[in-house]
Structures are given as structure tokens and as C-alpha cells.
Short mmCIF file of C-alpha atoms and ligand atoms in Angstrom, two decimals:
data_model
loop_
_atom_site.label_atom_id
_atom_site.label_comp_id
_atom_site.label_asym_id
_atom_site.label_seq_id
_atom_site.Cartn_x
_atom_site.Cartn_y
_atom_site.Cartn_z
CA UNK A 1 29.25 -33.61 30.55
CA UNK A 2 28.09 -35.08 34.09
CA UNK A 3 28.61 -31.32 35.67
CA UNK A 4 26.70 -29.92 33.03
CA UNK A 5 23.64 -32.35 33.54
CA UNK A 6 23.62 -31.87 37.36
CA UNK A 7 22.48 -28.37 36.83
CA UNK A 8 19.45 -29.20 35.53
CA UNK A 9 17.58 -28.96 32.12
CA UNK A 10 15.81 -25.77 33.23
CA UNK A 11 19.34 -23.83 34.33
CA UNK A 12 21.19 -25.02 31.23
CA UNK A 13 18.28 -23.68 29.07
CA UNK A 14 18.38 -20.51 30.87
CA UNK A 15 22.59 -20.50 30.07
CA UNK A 16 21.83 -21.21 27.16
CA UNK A 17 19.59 -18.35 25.85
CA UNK A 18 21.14 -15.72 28.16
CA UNK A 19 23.07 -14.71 25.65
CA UNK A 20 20.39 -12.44 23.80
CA UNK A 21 18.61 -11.63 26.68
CA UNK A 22 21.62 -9.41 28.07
CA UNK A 23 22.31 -7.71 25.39
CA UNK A 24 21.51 -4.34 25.09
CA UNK A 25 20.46 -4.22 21.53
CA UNK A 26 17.19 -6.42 20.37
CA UNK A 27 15.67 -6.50 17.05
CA UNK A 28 12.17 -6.88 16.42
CA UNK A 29 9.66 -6.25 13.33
CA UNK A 30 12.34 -7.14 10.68
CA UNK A 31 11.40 -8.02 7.05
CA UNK A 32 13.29 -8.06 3.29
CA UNK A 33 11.74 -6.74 0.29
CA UNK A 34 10.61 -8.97 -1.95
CA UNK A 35 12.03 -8.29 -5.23
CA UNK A 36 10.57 -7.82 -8.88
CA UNK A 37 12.42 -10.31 -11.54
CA UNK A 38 15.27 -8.24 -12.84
CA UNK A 39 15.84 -6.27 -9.46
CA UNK A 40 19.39 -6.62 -7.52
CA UNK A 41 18.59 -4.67 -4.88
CA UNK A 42 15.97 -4.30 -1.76
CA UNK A 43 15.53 -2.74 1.65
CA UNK A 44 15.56 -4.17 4.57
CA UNK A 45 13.56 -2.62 7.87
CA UNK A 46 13.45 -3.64 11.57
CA UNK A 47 12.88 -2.26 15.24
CA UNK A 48 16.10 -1.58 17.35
CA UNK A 49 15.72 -1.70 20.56
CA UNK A 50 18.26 -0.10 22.84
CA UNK A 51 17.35 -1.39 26.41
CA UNK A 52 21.15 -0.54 27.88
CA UNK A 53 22.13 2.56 29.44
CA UNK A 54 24.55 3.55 26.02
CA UNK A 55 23.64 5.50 23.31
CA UNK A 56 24.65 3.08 20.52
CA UNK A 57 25.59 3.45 16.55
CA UNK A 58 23.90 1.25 13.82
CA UNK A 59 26.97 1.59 11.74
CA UNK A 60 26.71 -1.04 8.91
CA UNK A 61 25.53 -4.22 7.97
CA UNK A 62 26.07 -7.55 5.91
CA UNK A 63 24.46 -10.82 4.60
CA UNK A 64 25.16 -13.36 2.37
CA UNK A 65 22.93 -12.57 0.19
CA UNK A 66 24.19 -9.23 -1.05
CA UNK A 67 27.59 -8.23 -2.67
CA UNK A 68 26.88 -4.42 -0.46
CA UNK A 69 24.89 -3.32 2.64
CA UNK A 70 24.39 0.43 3.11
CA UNK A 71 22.19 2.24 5.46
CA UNK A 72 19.77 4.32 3.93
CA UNK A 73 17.37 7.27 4.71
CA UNK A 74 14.49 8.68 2.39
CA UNK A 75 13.64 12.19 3.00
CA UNK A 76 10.50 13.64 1.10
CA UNK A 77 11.08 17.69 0.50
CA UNK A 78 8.31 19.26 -1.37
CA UNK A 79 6.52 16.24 -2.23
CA UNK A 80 10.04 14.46 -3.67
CA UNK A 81 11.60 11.41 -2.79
CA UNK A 82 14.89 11.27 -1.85
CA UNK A 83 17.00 8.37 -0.72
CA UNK A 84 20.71 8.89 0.07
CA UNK A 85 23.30 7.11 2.18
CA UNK A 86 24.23 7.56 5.90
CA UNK A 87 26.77 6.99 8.06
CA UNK A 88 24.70 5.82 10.67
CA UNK A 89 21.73 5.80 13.04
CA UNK A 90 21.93 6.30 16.50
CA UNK A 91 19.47 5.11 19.00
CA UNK A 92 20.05 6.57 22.39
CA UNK A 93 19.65 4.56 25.18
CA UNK A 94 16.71 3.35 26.75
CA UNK A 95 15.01 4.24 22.90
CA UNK A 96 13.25 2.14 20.26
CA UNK A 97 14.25 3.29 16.23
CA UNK A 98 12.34 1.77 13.65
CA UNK A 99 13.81 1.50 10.35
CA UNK A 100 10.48 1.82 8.15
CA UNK A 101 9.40 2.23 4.54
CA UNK A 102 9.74 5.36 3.44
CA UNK A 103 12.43 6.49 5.91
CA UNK A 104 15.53 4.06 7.34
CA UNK A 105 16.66 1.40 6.15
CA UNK A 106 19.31 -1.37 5.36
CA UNK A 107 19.58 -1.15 0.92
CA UNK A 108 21.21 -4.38 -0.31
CA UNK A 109 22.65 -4.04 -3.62
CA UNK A 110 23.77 -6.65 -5.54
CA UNK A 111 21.87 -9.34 -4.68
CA UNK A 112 23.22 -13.03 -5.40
CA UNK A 113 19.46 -14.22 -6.21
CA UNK A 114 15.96 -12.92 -6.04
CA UNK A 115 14.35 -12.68 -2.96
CA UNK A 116 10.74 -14.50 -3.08
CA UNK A 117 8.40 -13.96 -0.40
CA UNK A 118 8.43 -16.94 2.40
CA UNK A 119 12.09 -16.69 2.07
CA UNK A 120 14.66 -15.48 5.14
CA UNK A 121 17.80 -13.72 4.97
CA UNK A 122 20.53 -13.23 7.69
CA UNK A 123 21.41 -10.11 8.57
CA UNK A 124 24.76 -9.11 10.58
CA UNK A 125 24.12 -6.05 12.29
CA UNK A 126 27.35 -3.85 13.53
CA UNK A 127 26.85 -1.13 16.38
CA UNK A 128 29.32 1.37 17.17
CA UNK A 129 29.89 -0.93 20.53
CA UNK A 130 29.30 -4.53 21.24
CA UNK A 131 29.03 -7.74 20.22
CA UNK A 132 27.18 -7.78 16.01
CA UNK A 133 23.88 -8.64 15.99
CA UNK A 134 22.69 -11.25 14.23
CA UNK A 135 18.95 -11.19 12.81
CA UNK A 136 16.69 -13.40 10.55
CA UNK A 137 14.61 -11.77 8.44
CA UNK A 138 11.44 -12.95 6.68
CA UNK A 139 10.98 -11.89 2.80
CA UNK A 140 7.63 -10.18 2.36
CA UNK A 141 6.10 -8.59 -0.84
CA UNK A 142 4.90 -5.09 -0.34
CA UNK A 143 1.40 -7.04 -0.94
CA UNK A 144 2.08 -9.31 2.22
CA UNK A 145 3.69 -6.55 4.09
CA UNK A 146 0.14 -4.38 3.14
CA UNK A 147 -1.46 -7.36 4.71
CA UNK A 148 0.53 -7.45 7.77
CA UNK A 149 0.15 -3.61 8.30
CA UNK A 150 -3.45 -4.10 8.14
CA UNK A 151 -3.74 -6.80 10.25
CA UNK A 152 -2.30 -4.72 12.81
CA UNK A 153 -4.14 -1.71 12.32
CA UNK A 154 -7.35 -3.99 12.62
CA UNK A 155 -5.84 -5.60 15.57
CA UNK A 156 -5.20 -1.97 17.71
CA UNK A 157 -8.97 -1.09 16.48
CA UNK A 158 -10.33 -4.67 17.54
CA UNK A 159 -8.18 -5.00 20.89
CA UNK A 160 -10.52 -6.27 23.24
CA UNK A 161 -9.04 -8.92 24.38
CA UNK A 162 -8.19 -9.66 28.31
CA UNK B 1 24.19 20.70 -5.41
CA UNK B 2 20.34 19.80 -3.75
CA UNK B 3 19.53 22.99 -1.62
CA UNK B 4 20.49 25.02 -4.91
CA UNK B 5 17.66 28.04 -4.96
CA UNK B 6 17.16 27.22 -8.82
CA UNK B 7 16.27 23.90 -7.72
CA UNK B 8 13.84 25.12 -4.85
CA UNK B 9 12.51 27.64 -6.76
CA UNK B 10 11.74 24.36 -9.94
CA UNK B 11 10.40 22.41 -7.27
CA UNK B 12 8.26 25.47 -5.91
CA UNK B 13 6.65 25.82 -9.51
CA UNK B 14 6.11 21.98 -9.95
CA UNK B 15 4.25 21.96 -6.43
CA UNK B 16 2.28 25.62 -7.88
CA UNK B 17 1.40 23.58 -10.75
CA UNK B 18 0.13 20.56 -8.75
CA UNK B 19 -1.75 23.12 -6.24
CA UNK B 20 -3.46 24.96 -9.09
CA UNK B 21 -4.54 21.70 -11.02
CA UNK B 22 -6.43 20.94 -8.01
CA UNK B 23 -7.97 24.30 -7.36
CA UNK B 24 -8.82 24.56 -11.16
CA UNK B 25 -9.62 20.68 -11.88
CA UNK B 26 -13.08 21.49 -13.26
CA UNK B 27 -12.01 24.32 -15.18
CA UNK B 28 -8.72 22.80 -16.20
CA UNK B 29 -9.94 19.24 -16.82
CA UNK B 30 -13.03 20.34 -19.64
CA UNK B 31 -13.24 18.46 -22.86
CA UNK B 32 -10.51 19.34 -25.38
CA UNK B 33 -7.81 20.30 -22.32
CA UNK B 34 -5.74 17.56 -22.78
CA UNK B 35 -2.46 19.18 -24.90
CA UNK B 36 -0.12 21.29 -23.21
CA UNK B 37 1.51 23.68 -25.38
CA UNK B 38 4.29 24.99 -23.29
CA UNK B 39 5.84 24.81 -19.99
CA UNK B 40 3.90 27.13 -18.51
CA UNK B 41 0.25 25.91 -19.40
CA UNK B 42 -1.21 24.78 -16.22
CA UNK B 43 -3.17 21.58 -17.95
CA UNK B 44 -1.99 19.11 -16.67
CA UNK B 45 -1.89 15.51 -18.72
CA UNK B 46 -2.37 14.68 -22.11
CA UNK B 47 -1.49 12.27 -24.72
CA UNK B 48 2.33 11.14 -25.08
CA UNK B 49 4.29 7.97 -26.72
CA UNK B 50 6.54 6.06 -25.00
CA UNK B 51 8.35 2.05 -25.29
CA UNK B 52 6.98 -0.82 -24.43
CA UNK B 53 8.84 -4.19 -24.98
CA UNK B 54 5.92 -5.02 -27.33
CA UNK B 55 6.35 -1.77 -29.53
CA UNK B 56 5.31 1.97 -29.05
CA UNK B 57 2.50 2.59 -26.90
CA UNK B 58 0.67 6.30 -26.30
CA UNK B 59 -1.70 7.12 -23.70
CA UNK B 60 -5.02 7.57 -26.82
CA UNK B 61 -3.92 3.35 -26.93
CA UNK B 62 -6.01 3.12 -23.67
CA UNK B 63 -9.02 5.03 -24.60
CA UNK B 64 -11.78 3.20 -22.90
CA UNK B 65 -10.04 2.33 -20.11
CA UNK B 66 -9.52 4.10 -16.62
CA UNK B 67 -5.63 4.14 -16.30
CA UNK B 68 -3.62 4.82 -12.91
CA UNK B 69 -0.73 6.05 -13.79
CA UNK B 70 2.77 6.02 -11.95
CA UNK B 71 5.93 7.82 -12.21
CA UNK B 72 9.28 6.44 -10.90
CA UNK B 73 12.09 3.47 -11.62
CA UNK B 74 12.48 0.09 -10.89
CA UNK B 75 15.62 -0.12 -8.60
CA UNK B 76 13.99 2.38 -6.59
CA UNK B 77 13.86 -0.21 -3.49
CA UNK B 78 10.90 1.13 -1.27
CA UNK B 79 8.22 3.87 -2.75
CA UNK B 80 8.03 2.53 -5.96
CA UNK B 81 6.99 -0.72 -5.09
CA UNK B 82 5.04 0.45 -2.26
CA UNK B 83 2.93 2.64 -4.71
CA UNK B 84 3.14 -0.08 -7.65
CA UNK B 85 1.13 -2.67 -4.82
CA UNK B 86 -1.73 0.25 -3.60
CA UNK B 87 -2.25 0.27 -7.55
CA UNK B 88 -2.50 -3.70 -7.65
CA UNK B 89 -4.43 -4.03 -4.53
CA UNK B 90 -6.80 -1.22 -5.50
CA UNK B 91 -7.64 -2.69 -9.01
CA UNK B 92 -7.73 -6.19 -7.10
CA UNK B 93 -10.72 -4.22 -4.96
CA UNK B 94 -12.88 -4.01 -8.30
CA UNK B 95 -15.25 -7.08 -9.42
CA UNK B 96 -13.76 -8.83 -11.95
CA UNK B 97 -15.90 -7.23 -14.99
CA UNK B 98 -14.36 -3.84 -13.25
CA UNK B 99 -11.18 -4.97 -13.26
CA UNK B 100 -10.73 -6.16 -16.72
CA UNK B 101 -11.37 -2.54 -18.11
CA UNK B 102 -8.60 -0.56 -16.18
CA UNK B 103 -5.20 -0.01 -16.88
CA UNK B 104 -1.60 0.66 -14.89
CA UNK B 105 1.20 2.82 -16.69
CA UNK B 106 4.44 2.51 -15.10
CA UNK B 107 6.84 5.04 -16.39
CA UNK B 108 10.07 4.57 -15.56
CA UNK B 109 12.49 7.60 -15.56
CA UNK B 110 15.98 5.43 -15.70
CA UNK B 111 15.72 4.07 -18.87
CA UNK B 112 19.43 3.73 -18.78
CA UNK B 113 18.86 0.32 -15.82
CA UNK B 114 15.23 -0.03 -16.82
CA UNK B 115 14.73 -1.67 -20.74
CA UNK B 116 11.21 -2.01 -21.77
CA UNK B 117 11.87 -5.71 -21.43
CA UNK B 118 13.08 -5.46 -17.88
CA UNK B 119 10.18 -3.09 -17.60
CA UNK B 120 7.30 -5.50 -18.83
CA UNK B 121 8.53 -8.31 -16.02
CA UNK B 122 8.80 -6.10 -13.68
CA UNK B 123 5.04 -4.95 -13.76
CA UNK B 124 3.44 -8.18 -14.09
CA UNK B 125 5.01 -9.15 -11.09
CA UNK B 126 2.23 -6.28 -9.55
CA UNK B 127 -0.59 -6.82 -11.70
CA UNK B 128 -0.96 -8.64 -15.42
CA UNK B 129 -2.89 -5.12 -16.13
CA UNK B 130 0.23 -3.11 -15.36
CA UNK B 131 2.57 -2.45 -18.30
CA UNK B 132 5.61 -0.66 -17.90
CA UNK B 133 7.07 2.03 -20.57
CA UNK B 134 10.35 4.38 -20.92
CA UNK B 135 11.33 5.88 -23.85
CA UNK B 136 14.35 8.93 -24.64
CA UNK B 137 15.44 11.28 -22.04
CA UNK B 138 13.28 13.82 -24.08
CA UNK B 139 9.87 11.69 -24.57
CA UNK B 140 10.47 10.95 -20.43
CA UNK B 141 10.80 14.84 -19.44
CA UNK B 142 7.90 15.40 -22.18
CA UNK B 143 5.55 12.96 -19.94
CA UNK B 144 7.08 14.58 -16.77
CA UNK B 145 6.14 17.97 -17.88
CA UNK B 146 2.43 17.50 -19.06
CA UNK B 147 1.75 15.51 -15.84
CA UNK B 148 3.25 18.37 -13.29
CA UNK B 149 6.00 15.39 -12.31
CA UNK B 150 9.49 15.94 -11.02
CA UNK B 151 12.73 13.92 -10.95
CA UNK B 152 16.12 14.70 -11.00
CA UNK B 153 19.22 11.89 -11.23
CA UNK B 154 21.23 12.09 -8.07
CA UNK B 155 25.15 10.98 -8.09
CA UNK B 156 25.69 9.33 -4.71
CA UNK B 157 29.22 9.02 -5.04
CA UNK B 158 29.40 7.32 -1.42
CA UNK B 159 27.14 4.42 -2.79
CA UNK B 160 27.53 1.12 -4.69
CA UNK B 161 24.28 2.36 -6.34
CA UNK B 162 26.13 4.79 -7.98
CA UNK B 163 22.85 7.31 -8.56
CA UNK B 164 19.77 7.47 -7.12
CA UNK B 165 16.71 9.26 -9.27
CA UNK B 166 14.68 11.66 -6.70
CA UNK B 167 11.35 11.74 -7.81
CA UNK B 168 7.81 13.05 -6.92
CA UNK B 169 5.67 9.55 -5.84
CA UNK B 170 1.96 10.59 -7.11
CA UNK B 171 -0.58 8.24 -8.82
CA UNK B 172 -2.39 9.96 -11.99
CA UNK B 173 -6.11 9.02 -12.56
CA UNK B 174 -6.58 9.24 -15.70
CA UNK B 175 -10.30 8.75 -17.03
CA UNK B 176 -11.24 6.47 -20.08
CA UNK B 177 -10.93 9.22 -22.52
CA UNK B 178 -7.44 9.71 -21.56
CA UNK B 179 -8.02 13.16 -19.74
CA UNK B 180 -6.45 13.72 -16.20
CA UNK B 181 -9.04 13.53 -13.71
CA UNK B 182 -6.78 13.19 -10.17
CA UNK B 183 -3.63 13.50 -8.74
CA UNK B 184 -3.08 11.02 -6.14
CA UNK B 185 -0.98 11.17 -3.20
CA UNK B 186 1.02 7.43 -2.94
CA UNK B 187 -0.36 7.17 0.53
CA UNK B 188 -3.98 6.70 -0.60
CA UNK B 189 -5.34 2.93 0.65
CA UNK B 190 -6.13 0.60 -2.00
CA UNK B 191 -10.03 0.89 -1.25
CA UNK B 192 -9.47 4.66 -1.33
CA UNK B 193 -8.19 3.87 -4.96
CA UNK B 194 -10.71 1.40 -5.55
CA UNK B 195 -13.15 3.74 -5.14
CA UNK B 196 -12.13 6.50 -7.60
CA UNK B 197 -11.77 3.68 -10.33
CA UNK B 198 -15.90 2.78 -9.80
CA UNK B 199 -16.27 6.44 -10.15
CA UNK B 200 -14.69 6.51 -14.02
CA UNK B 201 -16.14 3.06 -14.70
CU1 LIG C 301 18.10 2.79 -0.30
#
């Protein structure tokens, strides 16, 4: 304990949250679907960002919250929706991937409870290498997510900021 | 099974339909166009009768009323709902004397996971003027038809969901005495939406 306090608040808090910072995998962006009453399931999106020098797998997921996590894709060919399963998603190295309505994402199915918006689900990311990733996401509707979406479209048309 | 060229060549004449109906919409969309009376007519729209968890409802219930109508099911996770809250926010758009008169049909195509009970909850949670209707596989394909629609039920035998329904994602505008006037793309913006509705109101 005395070691430890000789190195200083400002070094231990650096120890302490060097963890993420070296990884080579960082989330960003991520939200849950809200769900309708007498919906089980929802979609999940987020950012990946791949800052290592690896190309790296998104090969599955899990949370509490849901009996099954599958990655998804939605395709649209001639004007129809599809959604099927995939194996995975690779984001090569040095390369963002955005899981996003209407094309990637994490489908939970068989959800324990409904998801309301304001709440927050964990989500335990696996990669084809490396550690899990663990990542809290906020429940939106699709009418706060609307919201959000257009608060940063006004924000990249209002950007004048220093 | 998907890239079958039967199934190409039925979603090349669904897309011909849609194409045409916009071409044609003046021609097509004239008073007294509203029945189709086979597979082949190119009017789109048109009365039909469906379940609601209060009873029966038909389209000729709404006369009087603007109606956006939407095509999909309720466990889709992502476009439905997506499309479902551009409706919402679009008739939220309208002052309130506006808003009062139009209408939301949500037609689910998975009536065997969607009840009309199920269904009615899960459309107030958009909008209290939303109601949501299913009915037999043969009143559904009936609706599909007139409205130039697609879906098809897709086994994902690699998935917990079990199926998935593919489905075309379009919003019908359908004017106060219950004749097609639009066909939407789901990307429109609420105000977009909004905007159309002042124009039947
Ligand atoms: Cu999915």
C-alpha cells in the first residue's frame, strides 16, 4: 500500500486506465434499441475502432440481458430488406467499421426484459484476437436516436466553433 | 434459394410495377381506380379488410382521413421501427387540428409472432394514431398485391430467430378518400412526410 502511494496520484491514475488505452480495439457511438412492449429482440450498433497494426474479427457477442447474441447484416436488393446472420466482421487494421441501422449489427434475441430508453446494457465483445471487449451501451428509441442523428447533422452544418 | 431467377425476375415485376405507378400516378390514380382486378393491373392500392384487436377494420373505415401506410413485422429489429418513428415524427410535425385527422396502418406480414393484440401495443408505443392490423396469409398477400409490396419468409436455419421475413420498406400515402396518392421511400425525413400530409389535408 505505502509503494503504491509513493508513486503518486497522477501515475497510479495513469496505471490505472492504461488498460483501454492500449488496446487495439475501441468502441465508440454504441446504442440498444429500445423495444416496443411485446418485442424480445433488438439491435445493437457501435463504432469499432481498430487502431493496432492487426486485422481483427468481430466474432460474437454476449450480455446479460439476452438469452442469444448474433451478428447481423441487412442487405437491401431491389428495394427489399434483408437481414441474415454472419460469421463475422472484420475491420482491418488501422480502420474504423460502424455497425449502423440498416446494415451491421449485434441482434439480441430473447431478451430477459424490455429495454426502455435511459436504460444501459453491457455488452461483451469477442474479436478473433485479444482480450473481449467490454462496452456500455445506452438504450435509445429510434425517436431519441432521430434526435441524436439530427443533432449531429445540425452540428457538422453549424460547426463554427474554434 | 434467394438468387433463384424466378425470384429476380418477381422482384423485377414488383419494382416495374412500383416504376410505372409513378410514371402513370395521374393517370393511374383518377377517381374510381382504386380496385385491382388481377395481378397484372398496374393500379396500385385499393380497399382491403384486415384484424385489428378491436374487430375487422378495412381501409373505406378511414375515409376522411389521410393514412400513411406501412408494410412489415414487429420483430423486425431495425427498419421497421426506423420507418414506424419517420411516420410518428412526421404526424408529430402537423398542428394539432392536423394531426387529429390522419391515420397510421401498420400491416404486419408475420401474423404467426404478431396477434392483433400484440399488434395494437406495439403501435401505440409510436403514435396513439397508429393501429396495427394482420389478418390470413391470403387477406396479407391480397394487401401486398394491390399495394405493389413484396415479402417473402426467410428460414435462417443458423439463427435463434428461426426466420426472418424480407420485405420491401415503403410508406403508402394514401389520401382521405382512400385512393393511393404516393409511394414513399422509408428514408424520407419526417418534415419531408409532414409535408405531403398538409398537402391531402
Ligand atoms: Cu438482425
Amino acid at each position: 500500500m505505502y509503494s503504491l502511494s509513493r508513486l503518486g496520484a497522477p501515475l497510479l491514475a495513469a496505471l490505472m486506465f492504461s488498460g483501454p488505452a492500449l488496446a487495439d480495439i475501441e468502441i465508440s457511438d454504441a446504442f440498444v434499441r429500445a423495444t416496443p412492449p411485446g418485442v424480445d429482440v433488438s439491435a445493437a450498433f457501435f463504432r469499432v475502432h481498430n487502431t493496432g497494426g492487426d486485422d481483427r474479427t468481430l466474432t460474437g457477442a454476449s450480455t446479460d440481458k439476452a438469452a442469444t447474441v448474433e451478428l447481423h447484416t441487412h442487405s437491401e436488393q431491389d428495394g427489399v430488406m434483408k437481414m441474415r446472420r454472419i460469421d463475422g466482421i472484420e475491420i482491418p487494421a488501422h480502420h474504423d467499421h460502424r455497425l449502423a441501422p440498416g446494415g451491421d449489427h449485434l441482434m439480441l434475441i430473447g431478451l430477459t426484459q424490455p429495454l426502455v430508453d435511459g436504460d444501459r446494457v453491457e455488452l461483451t465483445l469477442q474479436f478473433s484476437s485479444g482480450d473481449p471487449v467490454i462496452v456500455t451501451a445506452p438504450v435509445w428509441s429510434a425517436q431519441t436516436e432521430m434526435d441524436v442523428e439530427n443533432r449531429i447533422e445540425e452540428n457538422k452544418h453549424h460547426h463554427k466553433m474554434p | 434459394m434467394t438468387g433463384s431467377p424466378l425470384k429476380t425476375l418477381r422482384i423485377l415485376l414488383v419494382l416495374t410495377a412500383f416504376l410505372m405507378a409513378g410514371m402513370t400516378a395521374a393517370f393511374l390514380l383518377r377517381p374510381g381506380a382504386s380496385e385491382t382486378s388481377s395481378g397484372n393491373s398496374l393500379r396500385l392500392g385499393g380497399d382491403f379488410q384486415l384484424q385489428s384487436a378491436a374487430g375487422p377494420v378495412s381501409l373505406s373505415d378511414f375515409r376522411g382521413h389521410p393514412v400513411v401506410m406501412y408494410i412489415g413485422y414487429a420483430s423486425c429489429p431495425d427498419v421497421c421501427p426506423t420507418s414506424l418513428a419517420v411516420m410518428a415524427q412526421g404526424f408529430r410535425r402537423l398542428d394539432m387540428e392536423q394531426q387529429a385527422r390522419v391515420r397510421g396502418i401498420f400491416v404486419s406480414v408475420d401474423p404467426d409472432r404478431d396477434s392483433p393484440e400484440k399488434l395494437a401495443e406495439y403501435s401505440a408505443f409510436f403514435h396513439p394514431n397508429l393501429v396495427g392490423l394482420t389478418g390470413t396469409r391470403a387477406q396479407i398477400d391480397q394487401v401486398v398485391q394491390q399495394y405493389g409490396a413484396y415479402y417473402r419468409i426467410a428460414n435462417l436455419d443458423n439463427s435463434a430467430l428461426g426466420y426472418a421475413v424480407d420485405h420491401s420498406s415503403r410508406l403508402y400515402l394514401i389520401d382521405a378518400d382512400g385512393q393511393l396518392n404516393e409511394v414513399l421511400s422509408h428514408s424520407i425525413t419526417p418534415e419531408e412526410l409532414a409535408t405531403k400530409l398538409r398537402g391531402l389535408l
